[in-house]
């Protein structure tokens, strides 16, 4: 064999390695204060409860819990998820509408596999979730970006894009978006849904952070207006633990059938034991108290970061104020490239993710994403102060 790279499938050649995962390697140095990753706060992981749940599942189900299982997923867990949707917004979700996946990231891959061929048009927020850009890219779509404002995308811009392009799929994260922390207002949701309803497209609503709202009031999912025209992706990564890799796709029958085939080809089924353990945890412990504890922790961390930003960041720097989730989006004055800021910050042992990789069209060069859920308030104060100094240095140059 002369050159293995000549043998690679063209569909993979343009897909970048995750930039964040590369920064995380640097940020893994314990001396670095890292606002780069998107890791949940491990202090809230329910370690004791998960240990009890593991023991109890093994004691109760023994051999059966360790066997192969169905592609759709553990029925009681799917029933639980459907009931949660219906309790919140009366969405008429049945367990048959839920496919348990290996994290919501696999949900993204399966949906891409079901819908996207080369050059199909996919609409995504600017900035957009990097993991979605990566998952979708493998299927070689043409990405079209739509600006994300502080209350969601602009319905008028959406109308124009949808009228002028045969979009197949609109991918959106309407609650505490990764990377911006932005939440769509009720008004914007309603108008976006009205536009989408006029076209033969699918709206994919990815909602990993919705349960982690620490201020403001909950907003309905797009499904309220769009019904089967929307697919919802969910996950237990942020509300229970990420290591189990448990998420789900919620969609109507025809899409489910295809997603099931896609999943069978990928991995037959999601980890059965973990599904049972999480179901045991959800139904035997006080989930409300657990979520409340998680929200309080994130609120404290977010308040610490916003407070430090307000105290130290130079004039001309703007930032979002999230009502939940894990991220703040910072915009620097135009002439300051965030990649340059990253170089300086890393010398001073602070890490973050520059904005550019979150843009499918090369924008975002003067913006950055800050994560607050994986640093304590003292680290946040020190890290933000250092970042502010680096910003001032660049602004004076
Ligand atoms: C918007 C969004 N979607 C999906 C995921 C993937 O989550 P998981 O695969 O752990 O469910 C993440 C993780 O950070 C995310 O931020």
mmCIF file of N, CA and C in Angstrom, residues 46 49-58 60-61 65 74-78 80-81 84 100-101 103 234-248 270-287 290-291:
data_model
loop_
_atom_site.group_PDB
_atom_site.id
_atom_site.type_symbol
_atom_site.label_atom_id
_atom_site.label_comp_id
_atom_site.label_asym_id
_atom_site.label_seq_id
_atom_site.Cartn_x
_atom_site.Cartn_y
_atom_site.Cartn_z
ATOM 1 N N UNK A 46 -24.702 12.793 40.900
ATOM 2 C CA UNK A 46 -25.300 12.015 41.995
ATOM 3 C C UNK A 46 -24.586 10.664 42.188
ATOM 4 N N UNK A 49 -26.208 8.043 44.608
ATOM 5 C CA UNK A 49 -27.492 7.559 44.067
ATOM 6 C C UNK A 49 -27.266 6.632 42.866
ATOM 7 N N UNK A 50 -26.255 6.962 42.049
ATOM 8 C CA UNK A 50 -25.969 6.111 40.893
ATOM 9 C C UNK A 50 -25.404 4.774 41.374
ATOM 10 N N UNK A 51 -24.604 4.828 42.414
ATOM 11 C CA UNK A 51 -24.061 3.575 42.954
ATOM 12 C C UNK A 51 -25.198 2.670 43.441
ATOM 13 N N UNK A 52 -26.128 3.276 44.176
ATOM 14 C CA UNK A 52 -27.272 2.498 44.673
ATOM 15 C C UNK A 52 -28.082 1.961 43.488
ATOM 16 N N UNK A 53 -28.282 2.804 42.481
ATOM 17 C CA UNK A 53 -29.085 2.395 41.317
ATOM 18 C C UNK A 53 -28.418 1.219 40.597
ATOM 19 N N UNK A 54 -27.092 1.270 40.452
ATOM 20 C CA UNK A 54 -26.368 0.156 39.806
ATOM 21 C C UNK A 54 -26.584 -1.132 40.602
ATOM 22 N N UNK A 55 -26.395 -1.031 41.900
ATOM 23 C CA UNK A 55 -26.547 -2.217 42.754
ATOM 24 C C UNK A 55 -27.954 -2.791 42.647
ATOM 25 N N UNK A 56 -28.921 -1.879 42.717
ATOM 26 C CA UNK A 56 -30.310 -2.332 42.720
ATOM 27 C C UNK A 56 -30.712 -2.958 41.383
ATOM 28 N N UNK A 57 -30.244 -2.369 40.277
ATOM 29 C CA UNK A 57 -30.574 -2.928 38.962
ATOM 30 C C UNK A 57 -29.970 -4.326 38.839
ATOM 31 N N UNK A 58 -28.736 -4.480 39.288
ATOM 32 C CA UNK A 58 -28.096 -5.803 39.195
ATOM 33 C C UNK A 58 -28.797 -6.815 40.097
ATOM 34 N N UNK A 60 -31.902 -6.657 41.116
ATOM 35 C CA UNK A 60 -33.270 -6.905 40.650
ATOM 36 C C UNK A 60 -33.298 -7.708 39.341
ATOM 37 N N UNK A 61 -32.452 -7.281 38.373
ATOM 38 C CA UNK A 61 -32.570 -7.842 37.015
ATOM 39 C C UNK A 61 -31.429 -8.780 36.633
ATOM 40 N N UNK A 65 -30.143 -7.688 32.817
ATOM 41 C CA UNK A 65 -29.650 -6.312 32.671
ATOM 42 C C UNK A 65 -28.344 -6.260 31.883
ATOM 43 N N UNK A 74 -34.939 1.006 26.278
ATOM 44 C CA UNK A 74 -35.652 0.432 27.424
ATOM 45 C C UNK A 74 -37.030 1.108 27.560
ATOM 46 N N UNK A 75 -38.088 0.314 27.417
ATOM 47 C CA UNK A 75 -39.435 0.892 27.346
ATOM 48 C C UNK A 75 -39.773 1.791 28.549
ATOM 49 N N UNK A 76 -39.526 1.368 29.787
ATOM 50 C CA UNK A 76 -39.879 2.260 30.907
ATOM 51 C C UNK A 76 -39.166 3.620 30.828
ATOM 52 N N UNK A 77 -37.948 3.632 30.308
ATOM 53 C CA UNK A 77 -37.240 4.911 30.170
ATOM 54 C C UNK A 77 -37.914 5.766 29.088
ATOM 55 N N UNK A 78 -38.331 5.139 28.010
ATOM 56 C CA UNK A 78 -39.013 5.877 26.935
ATOM 57 C C UNK A 78 -40.374 6.389 27.437
ATOM 58 N N UNK A 80 -40.987 7.203 30.521
ATOM 59 C CA UNK A 80 -40.674 8.312 31.431
ATOM 60 C C UNK A 80 -40.453 9.600 30.629
ATOM 61 N N UNK A 81 -39.667 9.498 29.554
ATOM 62 C CA UNK A 81 -39.348 10.684 28.740
ATOM 63 C C UNK A 81 -40.627 11.238 28.095
ATOM 64 N N UNK A 84 -42.685 13.074 30.630
ATOM 65 C CA UNK A 84 -42.112 14.386 30.966
ATOM 66 C C UNK A 84 -42.499 15.435 29.933
ATOM 67 N N UNK A 100 -33.971 5.825 22.078
ATOM 68 C CA UNK A 100 -32.835 6.120 22.979
ATOM 69 C C UNK A 100 -31.533 6.039 22.170
ATOM 70 N N UNK A 101 -30.721 7.078 22.318
ATOM 71 C CA UNK A 101 -29.473 7.159 21.534
ATOM 72 C C UNK A 101 -28.260 7.263 22.454
ATOM 73 N N UNK A 103 -26.186 9.406 23.638
ATOM 74 C CA UNK A 103 -26.075 10.861 23.763
ATOM 75 C C UNK A 103 -26.897 11.526 22.665
ATOM 76 N N UNK A 234 -32.938 15.129 22.940
ATOM 77 C CA UNK A 234 -32.771 15.336 24.380
ATOM 78 C C UNK A 234 -31.622 14.508 24.910
ATOM 79 N N UNK A 235 -31.289 14.747 26.170
ATOM 80 C CA UNK A 235 -30.134 14.055 26.748
ATOM 81 C C UNK A 235 -30.200 14.032 28.271
ATOM 82 N N UNK A 236 -29.596 13.012 28.864
ATOM 83 C CA UNK A 236 -29.418 12.992 30.320
ATOM 84 C C UNK A 236 -28.021 13.466 30.707
ATOM 85 N N UNK A 237 -27.239 13.935 29.719
ATOM 86 C CA UNK A 237 -25.850 14.329 30.002
ATOM 87 C C UNK A 237 -25.757 15.486 30.986
ATOM 88 N N UNK A 238 -26.693 16.427 30.910
ATOM 89 C CA UNK A 238 -26.574 17.620 31.753
ATOM 90 C C UNK A 238 -27.439 17.515 33.002
ATOM 91 N N UNK A 239 -28.408 16.600 33.012
ATOM 92 C CA UNK A 239 -29.287 16.493 34.183
ATOM 93 C C UNK A 239 -28.956 15.291 35.054
ATOM 94 N N UNK A 240 -28.298 14.284 34.503
ATOM 95 C CA UNK A 240 -27.878 13.142 35.323
ATOM 96 C C UNK A 240 -26.346 13.059 35.233
ATOM 97 N N UNK A 241 -25.814 12.334 34.283
ATOM 98 C CA UNK A 241 -24.348 12.310 34.071
ATOM 99 C C UNK A 241 -24.049 12.159 32.570
ATOM 100 N N UNK A 242 -22.955 12.781 32.120
ATOM 101 C CA UNK A 242 -22.624 12.662 30.694
ATOM 102 C C UNK A 242 -21.948 11.343 30.318
ATOM 103 N N UNK A 243 -21.291 10.691 31.280
ATOM 104 C CA UNK A 243 -20.472 9.524 30.910
ATOM 105 C C UNK A 243 -21.319 8.334 30.439
ATOM 106 N N UNK A 244 -22.585 8.284 30.860
ATOM 107 C CA UNK A 244 -23.435 7.165 30.423
ATOM 108 C C UNK A 244 -23.798 7.273 28.950
ATOM 109 N N UNK A 245 -23.652 8.486 28.394
ATOM 110 C CA UNK A 245 -23.975 8.745 26.986
ATOM 111 C C UNK A 245 -25.421 8.363 26.664
ATOM 112 N N UNK A 246 -26.337 8.900 27.424
ATOM 113 C CA UNK A 246 -27.750 8.592 27.174
ATOM 114 C C UNK A 246 -28.511 9.820 26.687
ATOM 115 N N UNK A 247 -29.048 9.708 25.499
ATOM 116 C CA UNK A 247 -29.877 10.776 24.953
ATOM 117 C C UNK A 247 -31.033 10.160 24.188
ATOM 118 N N UNK A 248 -31.777 10.988 23.462
ATOM 119 C CA UNK A 248 -32.896 10.429 22.692
ATOM 120 C C UNK A 248 -33.274 11.343 21.522
ATOM 121 N N UNK A 270 -28.392 1.236 22.336
ATOM 122 C CA UNK A 270 -27.656 2.008 23.351
ATOM 123 C C UNK A 270 -27.458 1.138 24.604
ATOM 124 N N UNK A 271 -26.403 1.438 25.334
ATOM 125 C CA UNK A 271 -26.047 0.696 26.558
ATOM 126 C C UNK A 271 -27.292 0.416 27.437
ATOM 127 N N UNK A 272 -27.652 -0.856 27.492
ATOM 128 C CA UNK A 272 -28.904 -1.259 28.152
ATOM 129 C C UNK A 272 -28.799 -1.106 29.672
ATOM 130 N N UNK A 273 -27.680 -1.505 30.208
ATOM 131 C CA UNK A 273 -27.500 -1.425 31.662
ATOM 132 C C UNK A 273 -27.638 0.031 32.131
ATOM 133 N N UNK A 274 -26.964 0.928 31.437
ATOM 134 C CA UNK A 274 -27.034 2.354 31.820
ATOM 135 C C UNK A 274 -28.454 2.891 31.699
ATOM 136 N N UNK A 275 -29.196 2.427 30.698
ATOM 137 C CA UNK A 275 -30.595 2.878 30.565
ATOM 138 C C UNK A 275 -31.388 2.476 31.800
ATOM 139 N N UNK A 276 -31.144 1.245 32.257
ATOM 140 C CA UNK A 276 -31.881 0.769 33.435
ATOM 141 C C UNK A 276 -31.456 1.535 34.685
ATOM 142 N N UNK A 277 -30.152 1.797 34.785
ATOM 143 C CA UNK A 277 -29.639 2.503 35.962
ATOM 144 C C UNK A 277 -30.229 3.914 36.017
ATOM 145 N N UNK A 278 -30.217 4.602 34.885
ATOM 146 C CA UNK A 278 -30.757 5.969 34.877
ATOM 147 C C UNK A 278 -32.259 5.939 35.172
ATOM 148 N N UNK A 279 -32.957 4.954 34.618
ATOM 149 C CA UNK A 279 -34.387 4.876 34.909
ATOM 150 C C UNK A 279 -34.623 4.637 36.400
ATOM 151 N N UNK A 280 -33.806 3.784 36.994
ATOM 152 C CA UNK A 280 -33.945 3.526 38.434
ATOM 153 C C UNK A 280 -33.706 4.824 39.204
ATOM 154 N N UNK A 281 -32.635 5.514 38.822
ATOM 155 C CA UNK A 281 -32.304 6.779 39.486
ATOM 156 C C UNK A 281 -33.468 7.778 39.371
ATOM 157 N N UNK A 282 -34.005 7.915 38.156
ATOM 158 C CA UNK A 282 -35.073 8.902 37.921
ATOM 159 C C UNK A 282 -36.328 8.592 38.734
ATOM 160 N N UNK A 283 -36.575 7.316 38.968
ATOM 161 C CA UNK A 283 -37.841 6.942 39.592
ATOM 162 C C UNK A 283 -37.720 6.601 41.091
ATOM 163 N N UNK A 284 -36.510 6.589 41.631
ATOM 164 C CA UNK A 284 -36.358 6.250 43.050
ATOM 165 C C UNK A 284 -35.731 7.360 43.882
ATOM 166 N N UNK A 285 -35.303 8.433 43.237
ATOM 167 C CA UNK A 285 -34.699 9.533 43.998
ATOM 168 C C UNK A 285 -35.430 10.828 43.653
ATOM 169 N N UNK A 286 -35.134 11.853 44.436
ATOM 170 C CA UNK A 286 -35.848 13.123 44.266
ATOM 171 C C UNK A 286 -35.201 13.922 43.134
ATOM 172 N N UNK A 287 -35.724 13.723 41.904
ATOM 173 C CA UNK A 287 -35.148 14.382 40.725
ATOM 174 C C UNK A 287 -35.295 15.893 40.798
ATOM 175 N N UNK A 290 -32.635 17.241 42.844
ATOM 176 C CA UNK A 290 -31.352 17.119 42.142
ATOM 177 C C UNK A 290 -31.196 18.228 41.086
ATOM 178 N N UNK A 291 -32.260 18.458 40.317
ATOM 179 C CA UNK A 291 -32.208 19.493 39.271
ATOM 180 C C UNK A 291 -32.064 20.874 39.915
#
